[in-house]
XYZ file of N, CA, C and O in Angstrom:
472
model
N 20.703 15.291 27.602
C 20.940 14.778 26.213
C 20.740 13.062 26.593
O 21.347 12.488 27.444
N 18.844 12.717 26.045
C 19.006 11.288 25.917
C 19.615 10.480 24.822
O 19.834 10.743 23.348
N 19.058 9.181 24.850
C 19.256 8.402 23.620
C 18.211 8.449 22.072
O 19.313 7.594 21.668
N 17.145 9.563 22.843
C 16.415 9.496 21.492
C 17.843 10.069 20.430
O 16.539 10.123 19.493
N 18.298 11.346 20.836
C 19.005 12.139 20.068
C 20.181 11.416 19.277
O 20.429 11.976 18.031
N 20.433 10.265 19.424
C 21.563 9.526 18.959
C 20.650 8.815 17.759
O 20.642 8.030 16.760
N 19.514 7.273 18.731
C 19.009 7.132 17.396
C 17.993 7.684 16.780
O 18.558 6.222 15.247
N 17.316 8.367 16.339
C 16.843 8.669 15.007
C 18.012 9.428 13.960
O 17.356 8.870 12.741
N 19.029 9.412 14.474
C 19.897 9.926 13.015
C 20.480 8.207 12.698
O 20.810 8.137 11.310
N 20.784 8.078 13.684
C 21.312 6.396 13.318
C 20.186 5.531 12.536
O 20.764 5.315 11.078
N 19.074 6.024 12.766
C 18.355 5.247 11.906
C 18.028 5.502 10.451
O 17.995 5.051 9.278
N 17.413 6.964 10.707
C 17.545 7.979 9.237
C 19.024 7.258 8.392
O 19.115 7.431 7.368
N 20.149 7.117 8.919
C 21.411 7.614 8.218
C 21.438 5.476 7.922
O 21.651 5.424 6.145
N 20.473 5.073 8.477
C 20.636 3.430 8.059
C 20.221 3.113 6.862
O 20.125 2.379 5.510
N 18.584 3.944 6.989
C 17.689 3.914 5.226
C 18.110 4.430 4.492
O 18.166 3.854 3.520
N 19.008 6.008 5.103
C 19.543 6.790 3.524
C 20.513 5.383 3.073
O 20.841 5.142 2.042
N 21.647 4.534 4.226
C 21.928 3.919 3.489
C 21.987 3.028 2.874
O 22.582 2.031 1.614
N 20.844 1.801 3.030
C 19.828 0.769 2.041
C 20.200 1.082 0.895
O 19.987 1.082 -0.187
N 19.361 2.744 0.801
C 18.322 2.812 -0.286
C 20.083 3.358 -1.343
O 19.662 2.967 -2.525
N 20.403 4.317 -0.527
C 22.020 3.966 -1.558
C 22.197 3.124 -2.276
O 23.413 3.401 -3.208
N 22.980 2.093 -1.538
C 23.637 0.623 -2.052
C 22.689 0.353 -2.611
O 23.342 -0.610 -4.060
N 20.947 0.255 -2.607
C 20.583 -0.365 -3.711
C 20.528 0.270 -4.649
O 20.804 -0.080 -5.860
N 20.385 1.651 -5.115
C 20.827 2.501 -6.451
C 22.051 2.259 -6.919
O 21.514 2.649 -8.296
N 23.024 2.396 -5.701
C 23.966 2.438 -6.923
C 24.225 1.320 -7.378
O 24.824 1.149 -8.445
N 24.281 0.046 -6.674
C 24.449 -1.435 -7.046
C 23.557 -1.282 -8.640
O 24.148 -2.350 -9.635
N 21.977 -1.564 -8.353
C 21.404 -1.361 -9.843
C 22.391 -0.098 -11.114
O 22.404 -0.566 -11.215
N 22.446 0.547 -10.239
C 23.416 1.511 -11.437
C 24.463 1.085 -11.848
O 24.751 1.073 -13.020
N 25.298 0.254 -11.629
C 26.491 -0.585 -11.669
C 26.393 -1.772 -12.772
O 26.496 -1.545 -13.697
N 25.770 -2.412 -12.360
C 24.666 -3.356 -12.978
C 24.150 -3.059 -14.599
O 24.744 -4.000 -15.271
N 23.261 -1.999 -14.212
C 22.730 -1.609 -15.325
C 23.799 -1.305 -16.384
O 23.546 -1.088 -17.533
N 24.869 -0.033 -16.031
C 25.615 0.025 -17.028
C 26.548 -0.858 -17.420
O 26.772 -0.757 -18.371
N 27.007 -2.201 -16.497
C 27.579 -3.249 -17.226
C 27.227 -4.093 -18.566
O 27.628 -4.247 -18.921
N 25.581 -4.020 -17.944
C 24.712 -5.047 -18.937
C 24.692 -4.307 -20.211
O 24.757 -4.831 -21.685
N 24.970 -2.825 -20.379
C 24.343 -1.757 -21.215
C 25.949 -1.871 -22.195
O 26.108 -1.905 -23.063
N 27.141 -2.013 -21.120
C 28.325 -2.139 -21.744
C 28.101 -3.092 -22.970
O 29.374 -3.779 -23.714
N 28.044 -4.550 -22.652
C 28.101 -5.835 -22.743
C 27.161 -5.883 -24.099
O 27.077 -6.745 -24.708
N 26.103 -5.094 -24.260
C 24.882 -4.957 -25.639
C 23.951 -5.529 -24.893
O 23.174 -5.979 -26.184
N 23.109 -5.513 -23.818
C 22.320 -6.401 -23.705
C 21.030 -5.362 -23.827
O 21.297 -3.757 -24.263
N 20.030 -5.656 -24.153
C 18.805 -4.987 -25.122
C 18.571 -4.527 -23.670
O 18.590 -4.846 -22.218
N 17.780 -3.000 -23.685
C 17.515 -2.503 -22.993
C 15.801 -2.569 -21.987
O 15.430 -2.351 -20.858
N 15.227 -3.766 -22.601
C 13.660 -4.369 -22.245
C 14.088 -4.887 -21.191
O 12.939 -4.594 -20.399
N 14.846 -5.634 -20.730
C 15.307 -6.379 -19.647
C 15.153 -5.648 -18.578
O 14.748 -5.727 -17.601
N 15.012 -4.199 -18.321
C 15.167 -3.239 -17.065
C 13.972 -2.720 -16.994
O 13.145 -2.376 -16.122
N 12.286 -3.049 -17.753
C 11.056 -3.183 -17.795
C 10.442 -4.149 -16.866
O 10.745 -4.922 -17.323
N 10.081 -4.104 -15.772
C 9.327 -4.354 -14.912
C 7.790 -5.158 -15.051
O 6.948 -4.030 -15.350
N 7.162 -5.834 -15.166
C 5.495 -6.402 -15.119
C 4.976 -6.452 -16.078
O 6.113 -5.982 -17.343
N 3.919 -6.118 -16.452
C 3.181 -6.042 -17.774
C 3.114 -5.026 -17.798
O 2.660 -3.666 -17.470
N 2.619 -4.526 -19.528
C 2.806 -3.593 -19.930
C 1.091 -2.745 -19.756
O 1.204 -1.651 -20.185
N 0.241 -3.317 -19.740
C -1.153 -3.297 -19.578
C -1.603 -3.098 -18.421
O -2.536 -4.136 -17.934
N -0.997 -2.131 -17.597
C -1.704 -2.704 -16.474
C -2.102 -1.264 -15.976
O -2.477 -0.174 -16.383
N -3.186 -1.240 -14.640
C -4.030 0.109 -14.831
C -3.156 1.192 -13.956
O -1.930 0.921 -13.375
N -3.012 2.150 -13.792
C -2.224 2.554 -13.777
C -2.233 3.662 -12.174
O -3.580 2.911 -11.282
N -1.483 4.048 -10.862
C -1.388 3.631 -9.680
C -2.291 4.001 -8.913
O -3.054 4.254 -7.933
N -2.742 5.571 -9.919
C -3.534 6.432 -9.183
C -5.096 5.904 -8.698
O -5.488 6.227 -8.037
N -5.355 5.278 -10.280
C -6.607 4.724 -10.408
C -6.622 3.880 -8.987
O -7.809 3.699 -7.989
N -5.522 2.479 -8.810
C -5.832 1.632 -7.382
C -5.992 2.029 -6.164
O -6.321 1.550 -5.380
N -4.892 3.270 -5.990
C -4.723 4.066 -4.843
C -5.826 4.720 -4.712
O -6.595 4.405 -3.434
N -6.756 5.688 -5.183
C -8.024 5.841 -5.170
C -8.814 5.519 -4.928
O -10.135 4.613 -3.977
N -8.964 4.244 -5.780
C -10.365 3.160 -5.593
C -10.140 2.582 -4.351
O -10.948 2.371 -3.224
N -9.328 1.413 -4.022
C -8.434 0.978 -2.527
C -9.463 2.012 -1.554
O -9.468 1.488 -0.272
N -8.548 3.376 -1.833
C -9.034 4.181 -0.269
C -10.253 4.626 -0.110
O -10.718 4.821 1.234
N -10.793 4.665 -1.753
C -12.376 4.861 -1.246
C -13.044 4.067 -0.664
O -14.089 4.325 0.381
N -12.790 2.917 -0.821
C -13.130 1.586 -0.528
C -13.186 1.249 1.269
O -14.141 1.290 1.617
N -12.270 1.593 1.445
C -11.486 1.275 2.590
C -12.244 2.323 3.837
O -12.447 2.555 4.662
N -11.757 4.061 3.193
C -13.119 4.466 3.928
C -14.621 4.717 3.882
O -15.233 5.424 4.813
N -15.325 4.315 3.049
C -16.998 3.312 2.937
C -17.049 2.923 3.852
O -17.583 2.915 4.538
N -16.040 1.669 3.589
C -16.112 0.406 4.536
C -15.801 1.085 6.477
O -16.977 0.441 7.061
N -14.988 1.828 6.771
C -14.817 2.505 7.847
C -15.962 2.937 8.921
O -16.738 2.778 9.580
N -16.576 4.122 7.533
C -17.957 4.893 7.795
C -18.794 3.810 8.046
O -19.794 4.128 8.650
N -19.286 2.783 7.201
C -20.189 1.635 7.327
C -20.336 1.182 8.656
O -21.212 0.698 9.515
N -18.874 0.971 8.819
C -18.411 0.274 10.111
C -19.137 0.629 11.672
O -19.409 0.190 12.365
N -19.011 2.163 11.498
C -19.587 2.889 12.532
C -20.422 2.948 12.787
O -21.389 2.641 13.823
N -21.797 3.070 11.548
C -23.183 3.302 11.606
C -23.560 2.168 12.279
O -24.434 1.516 12.858
N -22.547 0.818 11.318
C -23.437 -0.595 11.727
C -23.538 -0.467 13.746
O -24.204 -1.367 14.440
N -21.984 -0.153 13.757
C -21.558 -0.531 15.089
C -22.221 0.395 16.150
O -23.009 0.291 17.303
N -22.799 1.459 15.831
C -24.045 2.314 16.732
C -25.253 1.787 16.390
O -25.965 1.975 17.772
N -25.704 1.162 15.165
C -26.644 0.053 15.599
C -26.541 -0.626 16.963
O -27.664 -1.024 17.554
N -25.591 -1.672 16.379
C -25.306 -2.606 17.495
C -25.601 -2.764 18.875
O -26.117 -3.009 19.549
N -24.972 -1.037 19.032
C -25.152 -0.287 20.511
C -25.712 -0.033 20.890
O -26.177 -0.391 21.982
N -26.379 0.886 20.591
C -28.028 1.736 20.906
C -29.411 0.912 20.507
O -30.557 0.757 21.596
N -29.200 -0.184 19.559
C -30.344 -0.661 19.302
C -30.820 -2.232 19.572
O -31.614 -2.880 20.533
N -29.662 -2.442 20.198
C -29.397 -4.056 20.307
C -28.756 -4.400 21.905
O -28.501 -6.074 22.335
N -28.234 -3.340 22.130
C -27.533 -3.705 23.548
C -25.791 -4.580 23.407
O -25.691 -4.945 24.862
N -25.170 -4.221 23.027
C -24.059 -4.851 22.275
C -23.275 -3.642 23.175
O -23.438 -2.530 23.374
N -21.939 -4.174 23.756
C -21.224 -3.471 24.717
C -20.706 -2.434 23.627
O -20.199 -3.101 22.445
N -20.185 -1.381 24.084
C -19.761 -0.243 22.846
C -17.914 -0.843 22.670
O -17.516 -0.915 21.839
N -17.163 -1.306 23.439
C -15.964 -1.505 23.754
C -15.706 -2.727 22.746
O -14.648 -3.240 22.280
N -16.812 -3.449 22.636
C -16.620 -4.409 21.460
C -17.277 -4.228 20.037
O -17.320 -5.028 18.875
N -18.645 -3.129 20.133
C -19.491 -3.368 18.511
C -18.505 -2.727 17.726
O -18.322 -2.371 16.887
N -17.645 -1.457 18.030
C -17.548 -0.266 17.643
C -15.644 -0.958 16.641
O -15.388 -0.908 15.727
N -14.862 -1.588 17.424
C -13.775 -2.705 17.051
C -13.826 -2.944 15.780
O -13.289 -3.464 14.690
N -14.577 -4.023 16.853
C -15.020 -5.368 15.791
C -15.649 -5.060 14.644
O -15.610 -5.460 13.699
N -16.867 -3.738 14.191
C -17.220 -3.447 13.087
C -17.001 -2.912 12.321
O -17.079 -3.201 10.990
N -16.004 -1.700 12.901
C -14.670 -1.451 11.871
C -14.012 -1.653 11.421
O -13.657 -1.954 10.324
N -13.500 -2.637 11.898
C -12.073 -3.731 11.196
C -12.876 -4.529 10.385
O -12.127 -4.773 9.517
N -14.216 -5.048 10.494
C -14.662 -6.028 10.024
C -14.820 -5.503 8.807
O -14.719 -6.301 7.061
N -15.717 -4.159 8.475
C -15.793 -3.528 7.611
C -15.121 -2.986 6.496
O -15.256 -2.993 5.189
N -14.114 -2.689 7.657
C -12.606 -2.057 6.719
C -12.226 -2.855 5.873
O -11.551 -2.726 4.904
N -12.304 -4.554 5.973
C -11.240 -5.363 5.748
C -12.308 -5.800 4.509
O -12.013 -6.216 3.016
N -13.775 -5.861 4.749
C -15.008 -6.434 3.460
C -14.550 -4.821 2.401
O -13.937 -5.843 0.867
N -14.215 -3.656 2.503
C -13.792 -2.663 1.666
C -12.775 -2.887 0.769
O -12.453 -2.749 -0.359
N -11.634 -3.337 2.264
C -10.536 -3.867 1.134
C -10.213 -4.756 0.206
O -9.912 -4.678 -0.417
N -11.323 -5.745 0.579
C -11.296 -6.733 -0.340
C -11.943 -6.732 -1.398
O -11.614 -7.055 -2.489
N -13.099 -6.298 -1.067
C -14.106 -5.773 -2.460
C -12.829 -4.914 -3.268
O -12.781 -4.933 -4.875
N -11.993 -4.402 -2.501
C -11.168 -2.985 -3.689
C -9.944 -3.705 -4.300
O -9.881 -3.771 -5.691
N -9.470 -4.827 -3.709
C -8.420 -5.755 -4.125
C -9.600 -6.443 -5.233
O -8.778 -6.853 -6.392
N -10.659 -6.770 -5.427
C -11.488 -7.732 -6.607
C -11.710 -6.683 -7.762
O -11.782 -7.006 -8.913
N -11.700 -5.707 -7.261
C -12.164 -4.444 -8.299
C -10.994 -3.848 -9.110
O -11.061 -3.858 -10.478
N -9.289 -4.009 -8.379
C -8.686 -3.955 -8.815
C -8.097 -5.014 -9.176
O -7.670 -4.601 -10.683
N -8.156 -6.318 -9.672
C -8.443 -7.523 -10.407
C -8.545 -7.185 -11.610
O -8.350 -7.429 -13.069
N -10.500 -6.661 -11.783
C -11.178 -6.400 -12.735
C -10.484 -5.422 -13.286
O -10.544 -5.079 -15.051
N -9.813 -4.388 -12.898
C -9.641 -3.059 -13.538
C -8.640 -3.422 -14.667
O -8.238 -2.892 -15.737
N -7.169 -4.660 -13.901
C -6.363 -5.174 -14.442
C -6.357 -5.915 -15.667
O -6.027 -5.885 -17.223
N -7.897 -6.716 -15.697
C -7.976 -7.663 -16.947
C -9.367 -6.651 -17.969
O -8.803 -6.893 -19.352
N -9.254 -5.561 -17.315
C -9.940 -4.514 -18.775
C -8.601 -4.024 -19.069
O -8.882 -4.165 -20.273
N -8.003 -3.583 -18.348
C -7.086 -2.485 -19.715
C -6.034 -3.816 -20.154
O -4.977 -3.657 -21.423
N -6.042 -5.022 -19.874
C -5.371 -6.175 -20.736
C -5.873 -6.179 -22.258
O -5.131 -6.538 -22.702
N -7.149 -6.055 -22.185
C -7.779 -6.700 -23.424
C -8.308 -5.251 -24.443
O -7.641 -4.331 -24.029
């Protein structure tokens, strides 16, 4: 029996305890506000005209994967045609193109939110 068997249950218990305290405290605060007659609209967070989360996730995931694919393609061109070392070409271009894809996703998500507001 190693320490691994002790650490994992403790970690899971700590995460469960944090979530339990967060939700039970939030529930008690809300119940106290409702008893005092507060309006229920204070519990709604953020804007009401945002893009659905599934559209944002799919858009960002698609652009990330396309960026990784383009990065692998460009890295192979750099390695085989231009003689760049493989250890430099592949990680560098994959991370660069994945970052560009995520930035494009961020920009497109911002534009999607603006469209939904109008």
